[in-house]
Amino acid sequence: MSTSLAWGRHYLMTEPTHYRIDYAINPFMDTEIQPDPARARAQWDTLKATIEELGGRVDVIAPREDSPDMVYAMNLGFAATLADGRRHALLSHMRFPERRNETRSAVEWFAANGWSTAYVGKDGVGPTFEAGDVFPFAGHLVAGTGPRTDEMALKTLATEMGVRVMSVRTTHAGMYHLDLAFCPLDERRAIVCPDALAPESAEALLDLVPEPLVITEEEALSTFAANSIVIGRTIVMPSCPDRIRPILEGWGFTIRIVEMSELHLGGGSVRCVTNPLDIVVGRDVPVVYGGEVIPT
């Protein structure tokens, strides 16, 4: 059996108090179809309770009334404990101005909780960077570029974190963040949707994963299966296609389904609303002083 991921047991979440569809910045959003507030809250509460039941920890950052997408806390910034023991967050510089106010609250929360912070860009100046594009796996931070994150941002990511960053180019409008197409499961396995990526990037990512679980474009978009989180040997998923379940269970995983239909209206699911805070440089990704970016 492969070794379980050491990270993924401590998350930052934002309550859906002000969640609504005020604009359309991805193919899932339609201002004519609004989420039901009570149902969205119940789904969020169930996810938080499930994480805690499985032994995880959840910290909560207060939502902003002017930021209806802030419930998707994965994109507040990429956070990790560095080689020198410092907890450090590289704050997101959102592609769309509608989401940039979220960073104002994020920097305050991180600072108040003992984290140092840095920026790639700010207020529309500099490259864009959204943390839903970044995951540690197999000795790298795998980083998606294209719809939301600029290639130029990756040098700052590599330098700030002191790691090796492998760039993969996302080309699918519906899988605009890597977290909709890639989900690390353990040290050898990950869910991968190659249709989200440029051919050379898909090949490189599949080469990186010793045992990939390849899902189709239809499976990724209709079920949000890759937008899941893993706590030990339990995968918390919004849905699990019948084809995929026996594979995951054969690998020794337990599957917990949490209904996230109201959050899907904004283009996100389980992973999008949970930002891991327990990634450790030197444990989950090797130390590379000065950083390194590997393009694909």
Short mmCIF file of C-alpha atoms in Angstrom, two decimals:
data_model
loop_
_atom_site.label_atom_id
_atom_site.label_comp_id
_atom_site.label_asym_id
_atom_site.label_seq_id
_atom_site.Cartn_x
_atom_site.Cartn_y
_atom_site.Cartn_z
CA MET A 1 0.00 0.00 0.00
CA SER A 2 1.23 3.48 -0.82
CA THR A 3 2.03 5.87 1.99
CA SER A 4 -0.82 8.25 2.81
CA LEU A 5 -0.39 11.97 2.27
CA ALA A 6 1.10 13.66 5.33
CA TRP A 7 -0.80 16.87 4.58
CA GLY A 8 -4.53 17.49 4.25
CA ARG A 9 -5.63 17.34 7.87
CA HIS A 10 -5.83 21.08 8.61
CA TYR A 11 -7.90 23.46 6.49
CA LEU A 12 -8.94 27.07 6.22
CA MET A 13 -12.59 27.61 5.26
CA THR A 14 -14.89 30.60 4.78
CA GLU A 15 -18.54 30.44 5.75
CA PRO A 16 -21.00 30.91 2.84
CA THR A 17 -22.79 33.79 4.57
CA HIS A 18 -22.48 36.08 1.54
CA TYR A 19 -22.23 33.42 -1.16
CA ARG A 20 -24.20 34.35 -4.28
CA ILE A 21 -23.74 34.62 -8.04
CA ASP A 22 -23.24 38.34 -8.76
CA TYR A 23 -21.21 37.85 -11.96
CA ALA A 24 -20.07 35.11 -14.32
CA ILE A 25 -16.30 34.49 -14.40
CA ASN A 26 -16.41 30.77 -15.21
CA PRO A 27 -18.68 28.55 -17.34
CA PHE A 28 -20.63 27.26 -14.33
CA MET A 29 -21.84 30.66 -13.12
CA ASP A 30 -25.20 32.08 -14.19
CA THR A 31 -26.56 35.15 -12.41
CA GLU A 32 -30.08 33.93 -13.24
CA ILE A 33 -29.54 30.78 -11.14
CA GLN A 34 -28.85 31.66 -7.52
CA PRO A 35 -27.82 29.20 -4.79
CA ASP A 36 -30.27 28.48 -2.02
CA PRO A 37 -28.65 30.09 1.07
CA ALA A 38 -29.98 27.59 3.60
CA ARG A 39 -29.00 24.59 1.48
CA ALA A 40 -25.54 26.02 0.74
CA ARG A 41 -25.00 26.59 4.45
CA ALA A 42 -26.12 23.05 5.29
CA GLN A 43 -23.76 21.56 2.70
CA TRP A 44 -20.86 23.68 3.97
CA ASP A 45 -21.62 22.70 7.58
CA THR A 46 -21.73 19.02 6.63
CA LEU A 47 -18.36 19.26 4.91
CA LYS A 48 -16.77 20.97 7.92
CA ALA A 49 -18.28 18.41 10.28
CA THR A 50 -17.07 15.54 8.06
CA ILE A 51 -13.50 16.85 8.09
CA GLU A 52 -13.58 17.14 11.87
CA GLU A 53 -15.18 13.70 12.28
CA LEU A 54 -12.30 12.23 10.26
CA GLY A 55 -9.78 13.81 12.63
CA GLY A 56 -9.08 16.96 10.67
CA ARG A 57 -8.99 20.52 11.91
CA VAL A 58 -10.78 23.51 10.40
CA ASP A 59 -10.00 27.18 10.95
CA VAL A 60 -12.56 29.68 9.71
CA ILE A 61 -11.88 33.11 8.22
CA ALA A 62 -14.73 35.63 8.30
CA PRO A 63 -16.42 36.22 4.94
CA ARG A 64 -16.66 39.62 3.27
CA GLU A 65 -20.02 40.97 2.15
CA ASP A 66 -18.36 42.43 -0.97
CA SER A 67 -16.80 39.05 -1.91
CA PRO A 68 -19.48 36.46 -2.80
CA ASP A 69 -16.81 34.01 -4.06
CA MET A 70 -14.81 34.05 -0.82
CA VAL A 71 -16.44 30.76 0.21
CA TYR A 72 -13.95 29.20 -2.24
CA ALA A 73 -11.15 29.60 0.29
CA MET A 74 -8.67 27.46 -1.66
CA ASN A 75 -7.82 30.58 -3.65
CA LEU A 76 -6.90 32.87 -0.76
CA GLY A 77 -3.23 31.87 -1.00
CA PHE A 78 -0.76 29.01 -0.94
CA ALA A 79 0.37 28.30 2.62
CA ALA A 80 3.21 26.10 3.89
CA THR A 81 5.69 25.70 6.71
CA LEU A 82 9.11 26.51 5.25
CA ALA A 83 12.44 24.80 5.78
CA ASP A 84 13.36 27.36 8.46
CA GLY A 85 10.17 26.57 10.41
CA ARG A 86 8.38 29.77 9.42
CA ARG A 87 4.74 29.53 8.38
CA HIS A 88 4.45 31.46 5.16
CA ALA A 89 1.60 32.25 2.75
CA LEU A 90 1.95 33.49 -0.81
CA LEU A 91 -1.26 35.43 -1.29
CA SER A 92 -3.30 35.01 -4.42
CA HIS A 93 -3.50 37.81 -6.99
CA MET A 94 -6.83 37.02 -8.57
CA ARG A 95 -7.30 37.16 -12.33
CA PHE A 96 -10.66 38.90 -11.99
CA PRO A 97 -11.02 42.19 -10.06
CA GLU A 98 -14.27 40.93 -8.53
CA ARG A 99 -12.28 38.57 -6.28
CA ARG A 100 -9.34 40.75 -5.29
CA ASN A 101 -10.87 42.12 -2.09
CA GLU A 102 -10.65 38.61 -0.64
CA THR A 103 -6.89 39.03 -0.33
CA ARG A 104 -7.34 42.00 2.01
CA SER A 105 -9.00 39.76 4.56
CA ALA A 106 -6.63 36.87 3.90
CA VAL A 107 -3.50 38.89 4.70
CA GLU A 108 -5.08 40.06 7.96
CA TRP A 109 -6.03 36.52 8.96
CA PHE A 110 -2.64 35.04 8.18
CA ALA A 111 -0.81 37.84 10.02
CA ALA A 112 -3.08 37.52 13.07
CA ASN A 113 -2.42 33.78 13.20
CA GLY A 114 1.37 33.93 13.04
CA TRP A 115 2.01 33.58 9.33
CA SER A 116 4.34 35.73 7.26
CA THR A 117 2.97 36.74 3.87
CA ALA A 118 4.16 37.77 0.43
CA TYR A 119 2.59 38.87 -2.85
CA VAL A 120 3.11 37.87 -6.48
CA GLY A 121 1.13 40.88 -7.63
CA LYS A 122 -1.43 43.18 -6.11
CA ASP A 123 -4.45 45.24 -7.19
CA GLY A 124 -4.05 44.29 -10.83
CA VAL A 125 -0.33 45.03 -11.03
CA GLY A 126 1.99 42.08 -11.67
CA PRO A 127 1.32 38.48 -12.66
CA THR A 128 -1.81 36.72 -11.50
CA PHE A 129 -1.67 33.74 -9.16
CA GLU A 130 -4.48 31.64 -7.71
CA ALA A 131 -3.69 28.94 -5.17
CA GLY A 132 -6.24 26.48 -6.55
CA ASP A 133 -3.62 25.83 -9.22
CA VAL A 134 -0.95 24.47 -6.83
CA PHE A 135 -0.41 21.07 -5.17
CA PRO A 136 2.59 19.21 -3.75
CA PHE A 137 3.21 15.86 -5.41
CA ALA A 138 6.21 13.62 -6.09
CA GLY A 139 8.92 16.09 -5.15
CA HIS A 140 7.35 19.12 -6.83
CA LEU A 141 4.79 21.78 -6.40
CA VAL A 142 2.68 21.06 -9.46
CA ALA A 143 1.31 24.39 -10.70
CA GLY A 144 -1.30 24.97 -13.37
CA THR A 145 -0.96 28.02 -15.58
CA GLY A 146 -3.25 29.57 -18.15
CA PRO A 147 -6.77 30.66 -17.22
CA ARG A 148 -6.01 31.98 -13.73
CA THR A 149 -2.27 31.78 -12.99
CA ASP A 150 0.44 33.39 -15.11
CA GLU A 151 3.63 31.49 -15.88
CA MET A 152 5.61 34.48 -14.59
CA ALA A 153 4.16 33.94 -11.10
CA LEU A 154 5.85 30.58 -10.68
CA LYS A 155 9.35 31.96 -10.15
CA THR A 156 8.05 33.91 -7.17
CA LEU A 157 6.27 30.80 -5.89
CA ALA A 158 9.43 28.71 -6.20
CA THR A 159 11.62 31.37 -4.60
CA GLU A 160 9.27 32.22 -1.73
CA MET A 161 8.74 28.58 -0.79
CA GLY A 162 12.24 27.30 -1.60
CA VAL A 163 10.97 24.42 -3.72
CA ARG A 164 10.87 22.97 -7.23
CA VAL A 165 7.78 23.98 -9.20
CA MET A 166 6.59 21.95 -12.18
CA SER A 167 4.47 24.03 -14.54
CA VAL A 168 1.57 22.43 -16.41
CA ARG A 169 -0.55 24.42 -18.85
CA THR A 170 -4.31 24.31 -18.39
CA THR A 171 -6.29 24.87 -21.59
CA HIS A 172 -9.88 23.90 -20.72
CA ALA A 173 -12.27 26.74 -19.91
CA GLY A 174 -14.34 24.56 -17.57
CA MET A 175 -11.31 23.31 -15.62
CA TYR A 176 -9.87 26.75 -15.09
CA HIS A 177 -8.03 25.74 -11.90
CA LEU A 178 -5.84 22.67 -11.62
CA ASP A 179 -7.89 21.53 -8.62
CA LEU A 180 -10.72 20.65 -11.00
CA ALA A 181 -8.48 18.24 -12.92
CA PHE A 182 -5.86 16.93 -10.47
CA CYS A 183 -6.21 15.45 -6.99
CA PRO A 184 -3.26 13.85 -5.16
CA LEU A 185 -4.48 10.75 -3.31
CA ASP A 186 -1.31 9.38 -1.72
CA GLU A 187 2.39 9.36 -2.51
CA ARG A 188 1.95 7.32 -5.71
CA ARG A 189 -1.60 7.96 -6.85
CA ALA A 190 -3.63 10.90 -8.09
CA ILE A 191 -6.81 11.60 -10.02
CA VAL A 192 -5.87 13.22 -13.35
CA CYS A 193 -8.02 14.61 -16.16
CA PRO A 194 -5.63 14.94 -19.14
CA ASP A 195 -8.34 16.69 -21.20
CA ALA A 196 -7.86 19.79 -19.03
CA LEU A 197 -4.24 20.23 -20.11
CA ALA A 198 -2.15 20.95 -23.15
CA PRO A 199 -0.92 17.62 -24.61
CA GLU A 200 2.69 18.03 -23.50
CA SER A 201 1.60 19.02 -19.99
CA ALA A 202 -0.82 16.10 -19.75
CA GLU A 203 1.98 13.74 -20.74
CA ALA A 204 4.36 15.24 -18.19
CA LEU A 205 1.80 15.04 -15.39
CA LEU A 206 0.91 11.43 -16.19
CA ASP A 207 4.63 10.60 -16.21
CA LEU A 208 4.96 12.20 -12.75
CA VAL A 209 2.18 10.09 -11.21
CA PRO A 210 3.23 6.43 -10.87
CA GLU A 211 -0.38 5.20 -10.67
CA PRO A 212 -2.76 7.77 -12.16
CA LEU A 213 -6.52 7.39 -12.08
CA VAL A 214 -7.43 8.96 -15.40
CA ILE A 215 -10.89 10.51 -15.61
CA THR A 216 -12.65 11.84 -18.66
CA GLU A 217 -13.69 15.40 -19.40
CA GLU A 218 -17.33 14.41 -18.84
CA GLU A 219 -16.56 12.80 -15.49
CA ALA A 220 -14.59 15.81 -14.31
CA LEU A 221 -17.17 18.41 -15.34
CA SER A 222 -20.35 16.57 -14.35
CA THR A 223 -19.22 15.15 -11.00
CA PHE A 224 -16.39 17.43 -9.77
CA ALA A 225 -14.71 14.16 -8.74
CA ALA A 226 -11.19 15.61 -8.94
CA ASN A 227 -12.22 18.48 -6.67
CA SER A 228 -11.97 16.28 -3.59
CA ILE A 229 -9.81 16.16 -0.48
CA VAL A 230 -8.02 13.26 1.17
CA ILE A 231 -7.67 12.73 4.92
CA GLY A 232 -5.49 9.69 5.49
CA ARG A 233 -7.19 6.89 3.55
CA THR A 234 -10.56 8.62 3.27
CA ILE A 235 -11.49 10.63 0.18
CA VAL A 236 -14.15 13.26 0.75
CA MET A 237 -15.87 13.68 -2.60
CA PRO A 238 -18.91 15.54 -3.96
CA SER A 239 -19.67 12.55 -6.19
CA CYS A 240 -17.96 9.35 -7.28
CA PRO A 241 -18.64 7.91 -10.73
CA ASP A 242 -19.51 4.20 -10.70
CA ARG A 243 -16.45 3.43 -12.81
CA ILE A 244 -14.11 5.10 -10.33
CA ARG A 245 -15.41 3.77 -7.00
CA PRO A 246 -14.09 0.17 -7.30
CA ILE A 247 -10.67 1.46 -8.33
CA LEU A 248 -10.41 3.72 -5.31
CA GLU A 249 -11.73 1.08 -2.94
CA GLY A 250 -9.33 -1.45 -4.47
CA TRP A 251 -6.51 0.92 -3.55
CA GLY A 252 -7.68 0.85 0.07
CA PHE A 253 -9.55 4.16 0.20
CA THR A 254 -12.83 4.81 1.95
CA ILE A 255 -15.14 7.21 0.11
CA ARG A 256 -17.30 9.78 1.88
CA ILE A 257 -19.77 11.64 -0.31
CA VAL A 258 -20.75 15.18 0.75
CA GLU A 259 -23.44 16.89 -1.32
CA MET A 260 -22.09 20.16 -2.74
CA SER A 261 -24.65 21.01 -5.43
CA GLU A 262 -25.19 24.60 -4.29
CA LEU A 263 -21.44 25.30 -4.34
CA HIS A 264 -21.22 23.79 -7.83
CA LEU A 265 -23.30 26.71 -9.11
CA GLY A 266 -20.29 28.95 -8.52
CA GLY A 267 -17.86 26.53 -10.16
CA GLY A 268 -16.30 24.85 -7.14
CA SER A 269 -16.70 21.90 -4.82
CA VAL A 270 -15.02 20.19 -1.85
CA ARG A 271 -11.44 21.21 -2.66
CA CYS A 272 -12.33 24.74 -3.70
CA VAL A 273 -13.77 25.54 -0.27
CA THR A 274 -10.91 23.98 1.73
CA ASN A 275 -7.40 25.45 1.77
CA PRO A 276 -4.77 23.14 3.33
CA LEU A 277 -2.62 24.76 6.02
CA ASP A 278 -0.41 21.78 6.92
CA ILE A 279 1.91 21.47 3.89
CA VAL A 280 5.53 21.27 5.06
CA VAL A 281 8.55 22.03 2.89
CA GLY A 282 11.16 19.34 3.49
CA ARG A 283 8.49 16.74 4.21
CA ASP A 284 5.87 17.06 1.49
CA VAL A 285 8.15 18.65 -1.11
CA PRO A 286 11.97 18.76 -1.04
CA VAL A 287 13.86 21.91 -0.17
CA VAL A 288 15.39 23.60 -3.22
CA TYR A 289 17.14 26.73 -2.00
CA GLY A 290 16.49 29.63 -4.32
CA GLY A 291 13.71 27.69 -5.99
CA GLU A 292 13.44 26.12 -9.44
CA VAL A 293 10.76 26.12 -12.14
CA ILE A 294 10.45 23.22 -14.58
CA PRO A 295 8.29 24.06 -17.61
CA THR A 296 6.38 21.43 -19.59
#
